[in-house]
PDB file of C-alpha atoms and ligand atoms in Angstrom:
ATOM      1  CA  UNK A   1     -10.364   5.948  14.840  1.00 98.00           C
ATOM      2  CA  UNK A   2      -7.004   7.015  12.909  1.00 98.00           C
ATOM      3  CA  UNK A   3      -8.156   9.122   9.102  1.00 98.00           C
ATOM      4  CA  UNK A   4      -5.989   7.281   6.771  1.00 99.00           C
ATOM      5  CA  UNK A   5      -5.852   8.722   3.623  1.00 99.00           C
ATOM      6  CA  UNK A   6      -5.352   5.760   0.047  1.00 99.00           C
ATOM      7  CA  UNK A   7      -3.679   6.659  -2.847  1.00 99.00           C
ATOM      8  CA  UNK A   8      -4.382   4.294  -6.089  1.00 98.00           C
ATOM      9  CA  UNK A   9      -4.032   4.330  -9.655  1.00 98.00           C
ATOM     10  CA  UNK A  10      -5.923   1.358 -11.228  1.00 98.00           C
ATOM     11  CA  UNK A  11      -8.520  -1.275  -9.659  1.00 98.00           C
ATOM     12  CA  UNK A  12      -8.285  -0.995  -6.170  1.00 98.00           C
ATOM     13  CA  UNK A  13      -9.297  -4.301  -4.604  1.00 98.00           C
ATOM     14  CA  UNK A  14      -6.578  -3.525  -2.222  1.00 98.00           C
ATOM     15  CA  UNK A  15      -8.219  -0.437  -1.249  1.00 99.00           C
ATOM     16  CA  UNK A  16     -11.560  -2.174  -0.994  1.00 98.00           C
ATOM     17  CA  UNK A  17     -10.048  -4.213   1.480  1.00 98.00           C
ATOM     18  CA  UNK A  18      -9.228  -1.493   3.741  1.00 99.00           C
ATOM     19  CA  UNK A  19     -12.231   0.048   3.365  1.00 98.00           C
ATOM     20  CA  UNK A  20     -14.274  -2.987   4.590  1.00 98.00           C
ATOM     21  CA  UNK A  21     -11.964  -3.582   7.398  1.00 98.00           C
ATOM     22  CA  UNK A  22     -12.410  -0.514   8.223  1.00 98.00           C
ATOM     23  CA  UNK A  23     -15.825  -0.693   8.755  1.00 97.00           C
ATOM     24  CA  UNK A  24     -15.927  -3.234  11.401  1.00 98.00           C
ATOM     25  CA  UNK A  25     -15.963  -1.776  14.902  1.00 96.00           C
ATOM     26  CA  UNK A  26     -12.982  -2.720  16.545  1.00 97.00           C
ATOM     27  CA  UNK A  27     -10.845  -1.211  13.805  1.00 98.00           C
ATOM     28  CA  UNK A  28      -8.707   1.047  15.020  1.00 98.00           C
ATOM     29  CA  UNK A  29      -8.406   3.111  10.850  1.00 98.00           C
ATOM     30  CA  UNK A  30     -11.090   5.023   8.996  1.00 98.00           C
ATOM     31  CA  UNK A  31     -10.133   5.745   5.239  1.00 98.00           C
ATOM     32  CA  UNK A  32     -11.282   8.948   5.152  1.00 98.00           C
ATOM     33  CA  UNK A  33     -10.056  10.072   1.471  1.00 99.00           C
ATOM     34  CA  UNK A  34      -9.501   8.201  -1.694  1.00 99.00           C
ATOM     35  CA  UNK A  35      -6.601   9.640  -4.222  1.00 99.00           C
ATOM     36  CA  UNK A  36      -5.785   8.586  -7.386  1.00 98.00           C
ATOM     37  CA  UNK A  37      -3.174   9.745 -10.278  1.00 98.00           C
ATOM     38  CA  UNK A  38      -5.741   8.207 -12.705  1.00 98.00           C
ATOM     39  CA  UNK A  39      -8.864  10.093 -13.786  1.00 98.00           C
ATOM     40  CA  UNK A  40     -11.016   6.082 -15.171  1.00 97.00           C
ATOM     41  CA  UNK A  41      -8.487   4.363 -12.438  1.00 98.00           C
ATOM     42  CA  UNK A  42     -11.484   1.694 -11.410  1.00 98.00           C
ATOM     43  CA  UNK A  43     -11.314   2.103  -6.848  1.00 98.00           C
ATOM     44  CA  UNK A  44     -12.287   5.481  -7.521  1.00 98.00           C
ATOM     45  CA  UNK A  45     -15.919   4.192  -7.656  1.00 98.00           C
ATOM     46  CA  UNK A  46     -15.583   1.920  -5.925  1.00 98.00           C
ATOM     47  CA  UNK A  47     -14.752   4.176  -2.920  1.00 98.00           C
ATOM     48  CA  UNK A  48     -17.304   6.417  -3.519  1.00 98.00           C
ATOM     49  CA  UNK A  49     -20.239   3.998  -3.609  1.00 98.00           C
ATOM     50  CA  UNK A  50     -19.655   3.218   0.292  1.00 98.00           C
ATOM     51  CA  UNK A  51     -19.078   7.547   0.403  1.00 98.00           C
ATOM     52  CA  UNK A  52     -15.761   7.706   1.073  1.00 98.00           C
ATOM     53  CA  UNK A  53     -14.472  10.871  -1.361  1.00 98.00           C
ATOM     54  CA  UNK A  54     -12.184   9.823  -3.707  1.00 98.00           C
ATOM     55  CA  UNK A  55     -10.603  12.355  -5.916  1.00 98.00           C
ATOM     56  CA  UNK A  56      -7.569  12.469  -8.775  1.00 98.00           C
ATOM     57  CA  UNK A  57      -5.298  14.147  -9.095  1.00 98.00           C
ATOM     58  CA  UNK A  58      -3.776  13.048 -12.433  1.00 98.00           C
ATOM     59  CA  UNK A  59       0.011  14.417 -13.353  1.00 97.00           C
ATOM     60  CA  UNK A  60      -0.731  15.935 -16.573  1.00 97.00           C
ATOM     61  CA  UNK A  61      -3.032  18.778 -14.505  1.00 98.00           C
ATOM     62  CA  UNK A  62       0.428  19.478 -13.583  1.00 98.00           C
ATOM     63  CA  UNK A  63       3.199  21.241 -15.019  1.00 98.00           C
ATOM     64  CA  UNK A  64       5.954  19.170 -12.889  1.00 98.00           C
ATOM     65  CA  UNK A  65       6.461  16.609 -10.323  1.00 98.00           C
ATOM     66  CA  UNK A  66       6.855  18.615  -7.180  1.00 98.00           C
ATOM     67  CA  UNK A  67       3.621  21.295  -8.011  1.00 98.00           C
ATOM     68  CA  UNK A  68       1.768  17.831  -8.613  1.00 98.00           C
ATOM     69  CA  UNK A  69       3.343  16.542  -5.090  1.00 98.00           C
ATOM     70  CA  UNK A  70       2.140  19.430  -3.378  1.00 98.00           C
ATOM     71  CA  UNK A  71      -1.545  19.245  -4.834  1.00 98.00           C
ATOM     72  CA  UNK A  72      -1.784  15.633  -3.480  1.00 98.00           C
ATOM     73  CA  UNK A  73       0.014  17.329  -0.112  1.00 98.00           C
ATOM     74  CA  UNK A  74      -3.435  19.277   0.492  1.00 98.00           C
ATOM     75  CA  UNK A  75      -5.881  16.824  -0.331  1.00 98.00           C
ATOM     76  CA  UNK A  76      -3.707  15.071   2.348  1.00 98.00           C
ATOM     77  CA  UNK A  77      -3.061  17.539   5.058  1.00 98.00           C
ATOM     78  CA  UNK A  78      -7.422  18.747   4.082  1.00 98.00           C
ATOM     79  CA  UNK A  79      -8.407  15.256   4.711  1.00 98.00           C
ATOM     80  CA  UNK A  80      -6.842  15.340   8.372  1.00 98.00           C
ATOM     81  CA  UNK A  81      -5.497  12.083   7.340  1.00 98.00           C
ATOM     82  CA  UNK A  82      -2.453  10.535   9.794  1.00 98.00           C
ATOM     83  CA  UNK A  83      -1.239   7.698   7.609  1.00 99.00           C
ATOM     84  CA  UNK A  84      -1.127   7.972   4.461  1.00 99.00           C
ATOM     85  CA  UNK A  85      -1.555   3.859   2.719  1.00 99.00           C
ATOM     86  CA  UNK A  86      -0.069   3.550  -0.662  1.00 98.00           C
ATOM     87  CA  UNK A  87      -2.503   0.529  -2.337  1.00 98.00           C
ATOM     88  CA  UNK A  88      -1.403   0.432  -6.474  1.00 98.00           C
ATOM     89  CA  UNK A  89       0.259   4.147  -6.528  1.00 98.00           C
ATOM     90  CA  UNK A  90       2.391   3.619  -9.491  1.00 96.00           C
ATOM     91  CA  UNK A  91       3.680   6.909  -9.324  1.00 97.00           C
ATOM     92  CA  UNK A  92       7.545   7.149  -7.915  1.00 96.00           C
ATOM     93  CA  UNK A  93       7.107   9.284  -5.155  1.00 98.00           C
ATOM     94  CA  UNK A  94      10.287  11.885  -3.802  1.00 98.00           C
ATOM     95  CA  UNK A  95      12.431  11.740  -0.632  1.00 98.00           C
ATOM     96  CA  UNK A  96      10.485  15.600  -0.078  1.00 98.00           C
ATOM     97  CA  UNK A  97       7.482  13.994   0.023  1.00 98.00           C
ATOM     98  CA  UNK A  98       7.864  10.492   1.688  1.00 98.00           C
ATOM     99  CA  UNK A  99       9.945  12.306   4.888  1.00 97.00           C
ATOM    100  CA  UNK A 100       6.853  14.017   5.281  1.00 98.00           C
ATOM    101  CA  UNK A 101       5.245  11.235   5.339  1.00 98.00           C
ATOM    102  CA  UNK A 102       8.016   9.610   7.073  1.00 97.00           C
ATOM    103  CA  UNK A 103       6.725   6.559   9.371  1.00 98.00           C
ATOM    104  CA  UNK A 104       3.243   7.028   8.391  1.00 98.00           C
ATOM    105  CA  UNK A 105       3.502   6.268   4.704  1.00 98.00           C
ATOM    106  CA  UNK A 106       2.937   2.243   4.003  1.00 98.00           C
ATOM    107  CA  UNK A 107       2.793  -0.068   1.043  1.00 98.00           C
ATOM    108  CA  UNK A 108       2.041  -3.353  -0.473  1.00 98.00           C
ATOM    109  CA  UNK A 109       4.003  -5.164  -2.857  1.00 98.00           C
ATOM    110  CA  UNK A 110       3.467  -8.124  -4.285  1.00 98.00           C
ATOM    111  CA  UNK A 111       6.542 -10.068  -3.665  1.00 98.00           C
ATOM    112  CA  UNK A 112       8.637 -11.443  -0.479  1.00 98.00           C
ATOM    113  CA  UNK A 113      10.498  -8.860   0.079  1.00 98.00           C
ATOM    114  CA  UNK A 114      13.740  -8.404  -1.168  1.00 98.00           C
ATOM    115  CA  UNK A 115      13.237 -10.145  -2.926  1.00 98.00           C
ATOM    116  CA  UNK A 116      12.228  -8.981  -6.681  1.00 98.00           C
ATOM    117  CA  UNK A 117      11.313  -5.084  -5.867  1.00 98.00           C
ATOM    118  CA  UNK A 118       9.831  -3.655  -8.576  1.00 98.00           C
ATOM    119  CA  UNK A 119       7.272  -4.294 -11.984  1.00 98.00           C
ATOM    120  CA  UNK A 120       6.134  -8.061 -13.497  1.00 98.00           C
ATOM    121  CA  UNK A 121       6.601 -10.123  -9.934  1.00 98.00           C
ATOM    122  CA  UNK A 122       4.566 -12.840 -10.658  1.00 98.00           C
ATOM    123  CA  UNK A 123       6.415 -13.405 -13.827  1.00 98.00           C
ATOM    124  CA  UNK A 124       9.629 -12.870 -12.706  1.00 98.00           C
ATOM    125  CA  UNK A 125       9.176 -15.264  -9.427  1.00 98.00           C
ATOM    126  CA  UNK A 126       8.617 -17.743 -11.896  1.00 98.00           C
ATOM    127  CA  UNK A 127      11.115 -17.312 -13.968  1.00 98.00           C
ATOM    128  CA  UNK A 128      13.678 -17.368 -11.447  1.00 98.00           C
ATOM    129  CA  UNK A 129      11.622 -20.510 -10.511  1.00 98.00           C
ATOM    130  CA  UNK A 130      10.852 -19.782  -6.925  1.00 98.00           C
ATOM    131  CA  UNK A 131       8.155 -22.466  -5.289  1.00 98.00           C
ATOM    132  CA  UNK A 132       7.702 -19.990  -2.181  1.00 98.00           C
ATOM    133  CA  UNK A 133       6.287 -16.610  -3.578  1.00 98.00           C
ATOM    134  CA  UNK A 134       4.304 -13.569  -2.162  1.00 99.00           C
ATOM    135  CA  UNK A 135       3.700 -10.107  -0.313  1.00 99.00           C
ATOM    136  CA  UNK A 136       4.199  -7.570   1.542  1.00 99.00           C
ATOM    137  CA  UNK A 137       3.434  -4.332   3.554  1.00 99.00           C
ATOM    138  CA  UNK A 138       6.132  -2.258   4.328  1.00 98.00           C
ATOM    139  CA  UNK A 139       7.235   1.269   5.499  1.00 98.00           C
ATOM    140  CA  UNK A 140       7.663   3.710   2.863  1.00 98.00           C
ATOM    141  CA  UNK A 141      11.805   5.072   1.902  1.00 98.00           C
ATOM    142  CA  UNK A 142      13.431   6.743  -0.391  1.00 96.00           C
ATOM    143  CA  UNK A 143      14.753   3.587  -1.626  1.00 94.00           C
ATOM    144  CA  UNK A 144      11.823   1.817  -3.824  1.00 94.00           C
ATOM    145  CA  UNK A 145      10.429  -0.932  -1.956  1.00 96.00           C
ATOM    146  CA  UNK A 146      14.279  -1.284   0.316  1.00 97.00           C
ATOM    147  CA  UNK A 147      11.456   0.181   3.707  1.00 98.00           C
ATOM    148  CA  UNK A 148      11.295  -1.819   7.298  1.00 98.00           C
ATOM    149  CA  UNK A 149       8.594  -4.663   6.680  1.00 98.00           C
ATOM    150  CA  UNK A 150       5.858  -4.718   8.953  1.00 98.00           C
ATOM    151  CA  UNK A 151       4.291  -7.855   7.448  1.00 98.00           C
ATOM    152  CA  UNK A 152       4.382 -10.339   4.722  1.00 98.00           C
ATOM    153  CA  UNK A 153       2.624 -13.662   3.623  1.00 99.00           C
ATOM    154  CA  UNK A 154       4.198 -16.162   1.922  1.00 99.00           C
ATOM    155  CA  UNK A 155       2.136 -18.499  -0.607  1.00 99.00           C
ATOM    156  CA  UNK A 156       3.152 -21.348  -2.352  1.00 98.00           C
ATOM    157  CA  UNK A 157       3.950 -22.220  -6.239  1.00 98.00           C
ATOM    158  CA  UNK A 158       2.642 -24.230  -8.016  1.00 98.00           C
ATOM    159  CA  UNK A 159       3.788 -25.699 -10.685  1.00 97.00           C
ATOM    160  CA  UNK A 160       1.546 -24.857 -13.656  1.00 98.00           C
ATOM    161  CA  UNK A 161       1.062 -21.405 -12.184  1.00 98.00           C
ATOM    162  CA  UNK A 162       0.839 -18.461 -14.887  1.00 98.00           C
ATOM    163  CA  UNK A 163       1.407 -14.898 -13.688  1.00 98.00           C
ATOM    164  CA  UNK A 164      -1.827 -14.720 -14.338  1.00 98.00           C
ATOM    165  CA  UNK A 165      -3.255 -17.841 -11.290  1.00 98.00           C
ATOM    166  CA  UNK A 166      -0.042 -17.355  -9.208  1.00 99.00           C
ATOM    167  CA  UNK A 167      -0.964 -13.071  -9.131  1.00 98.00           C
ATOM    168  CA  UNK A 168      -4.803 -13.824  -7.913  1.00 98.00           C
ATOM    169  CA  UNK A 169      -4.071 -16.635  -5.225  1.00 98.00           C
ATOM    170  CA  UNK A 170      -1.141 -13.318  -3.841  1.00 99.00           C
ATOM    171  CA  UNK A 171      -3.994 -10.909  -3.942  1.00 99.00           C
ATOM    172  CA  UNK A 172      -6.058 -12.670  -1.345  1.00 99.00           C
ATOM    173  CA  UNK A 173      -2.754 -12.667   0.191  1.00 99.00           C
ATOM    174  CA  UNK A 174      -2.701  -9.313  -0.144  1.00 99.00           C
ATOM    175  CA  UNK A 175      -6.039  -8.476   1.281  1.00 99.00           C
ATOM    176  CA  UNK A 176      -5.378 -10.272   4.440  1.00 98.00           C
ATOM    177  CA  UNK A 177      -1.912  -8.547   4.742  1.00 98.00           C
ATOM    178  CA  UNK A 178      -2.615  -5.234   4.466  1.00 99.00           C
ATOM    179  CA  UNK A 179      -5.711  -5.347   6.633  1.00 98.00           C
ATOM    180  CA  UNK A 180      -2.998  -6.670   8.527  1.00 98.00           C
ATOM    181  CA  UNK A 181      -0.668  -4.393   8.789  1.00 98.00           C
ATOM    182  CA  UNK A 182      -2.766  -1.376   8.584  1.00 99.00           C
ATOM    183  CA  UNK A 183      -4.291  -1.559  11.655  1.00 98.00           C
ATOM    184  CA  UNK A 184      -0.903  -2.782  12.948  1.00 98.00           C
ATOM    185  CA  UNK A 185      -0.015   0.861  12.608  1.00 98.00           C
ATOM    186  CA  UNK A 186      -2.933   2.462  14.062  1.00 98.00           C
ATOM    187  CA  UNK A 187      -3.092   1.497  17.228  1.00 98.00           C
ATOM    188  CA  UNK A 188       1.138   2.034  17.494  1.00 98.00           C
ATOM    189  CA  UNK A 189       1.867  -1.752  17.693  1.00 97.00           C
ATOM    190  CA  UNK A 190       4.220  -0.986  15.106  1.00 98.00           C
ATOM    191  CA  UNK A 191       6.862   1.781  14.349  1.00 98.00           C
ATOM    192  CA  UNK A 192       9.733   3.313  12.641  1.00 97.00           C
ATOM    193  CA  UNK A 193      12.443   4.240  14.764  1.00 95.00           C
ATOM    194  CA  UNK A 194      15.659   6.732  13.234  1.00 91.00           C
ATOM    195  CA  UNK A 195      17.543   4.708  11.780  1.00 91.00           C
ATOM    196  CA  UNK A 196      14.764   2.611   9.770  1.00 91.00           C
ATOM    197  CA  UNK A 197      14.154  -0.454  11.575  1.00 96.00           C
ATOM    198  CA  UNK A 198      10.258  -1.611  11.851  1.00 97.00           C
ATOM    199  CA  UNK A 199      10.001  -1.810  15.734  1.00 97.00           C
ATOM    200  CA  UNK A 200       7.076  -4.780  17.103  1.00 97.00           C
ATOM    201  CA  UNK A 201       5.618  -4.382  20.225  1.00 94.00           C
ATOM    202  CA  UNK A 202       6.562  -7.383  22.322  1.00 74.00           C
ATOM    203  CA  UNK A 203       3.401  -9.158  22.283  1.00 58.00           C
ATOM    204  CA  UNK A 204       3.205  -8.927  18.272  1.00 57.00           C
ATOM    205  CA  UNK A 205       3.843 -11.775  16.229  1.00 56.00           C
TER     206      UNK A 205
HETATM  207  C1  GAR B 301      -1.434  -4.885  -6.637  1.00 94.25           C
HETATM  208  O1  GAR B 301      -0.988  -6.290  -6.183  1.00 94.25           O
HETATM  209  C2  GAR B 301      -0.268  -4.340  -5.426  1.00 94.25           C
HETATM  210  O2  GAR B 301       0.873  -5.294  -4.500  1.00 94.25           O
HETATM  211  C3  GAR B 301       0.898  -3.950  -6.691  1.00 94.25           C
HETATM  212  O3  GAR B 301      -0.415  -3.450  -7.350  1.00 94.25           O
HETATM  213  C4  GAR B 301      -1.455  -3.951  -7.426  1.00 94.25           C
HETATM  214  C5  GAR B 301      -2.543  -3.605  -6.716  1.00 94.25           C
HETATM  215  O4  GAR B 301      -3.987  -4.132  -7.238  1.00 94.25           O
HETATM  216  N1  GAR B 301       1.135  -2.951  -6.204  1.00 94.25           N
HETATM  217  C6  GAR B 301       2.167  -2.640  -7.084  1.00 94.25           C
HETATM  218  O5  GAR B 301       3.239  -3.611  -7.941  1.00 94.25           O
HETATM  219  C7  GAR B 301       3.114  -1.258  -6.020  1.00 94.25           C
HETATM  220  N2  GAR B 301       4.936  -1.456  -6.990  1.00 94.25           N
HETATM  221  P1  GAR B 301      -5.300  -3.522  -6.860  1.00 94.25           P
HETATM  222  O6  GAR B 301      -5.372  -1.656  -7.285  1.00 94.25           O
HETATM  223  O7  GAR B 301      -6.290  -3.801  -6.770  1.00 94.25           O
HETATM  224  O8  GAR B 301      -5.075  -3.141  -5.011  1.00 94.25           O
END
């Protein structure tokens, strides 16, 4: 199984979905490390409940962003992780960090990209009158939420949806597509080309 590090900042429900999938016998990846930039992230305890090493690396412990990212990189290197999965990691990564893991770092985002990059995606989708919303797993590149798309799932918007009710259904879809996308990357069924496109094996739908 390909070793994976998961970066979180909070609840860690997507991390939990990746861990649950990775415990299945034929799943091609295993979670070897969880890192949070927030010491009180609920996801840290959740990971430890599964016996997975989970560490807090708070930004406030470091003088600069490069120093913080160096500490995160060192922890990743020590774990042997080959793939990085961002799961609600709410920190903008430097170009240097992104380059280091180019083609090996993926993110889950709560909208059908390229619509609604950034924050507050559910309320923005509702304000825009979208009848369809959803979620995206993509390779991480320097431009935030613009990396090549690996997997998406659409969620229909109900007339009486609130940001809360909509986000719950989108989250369920996130928990389906993130393990699927990670498995595709770990199996080599998708990769990022030099010119920044997602290349899929022919048979993948
Ligand atoms: C998820 O909805 C994820 O898509 C989103 O944060 C939430 C984290 O929930 N990520 C972003 O908005 C990234 N910009 P979780 O901690 O329960 O997985």
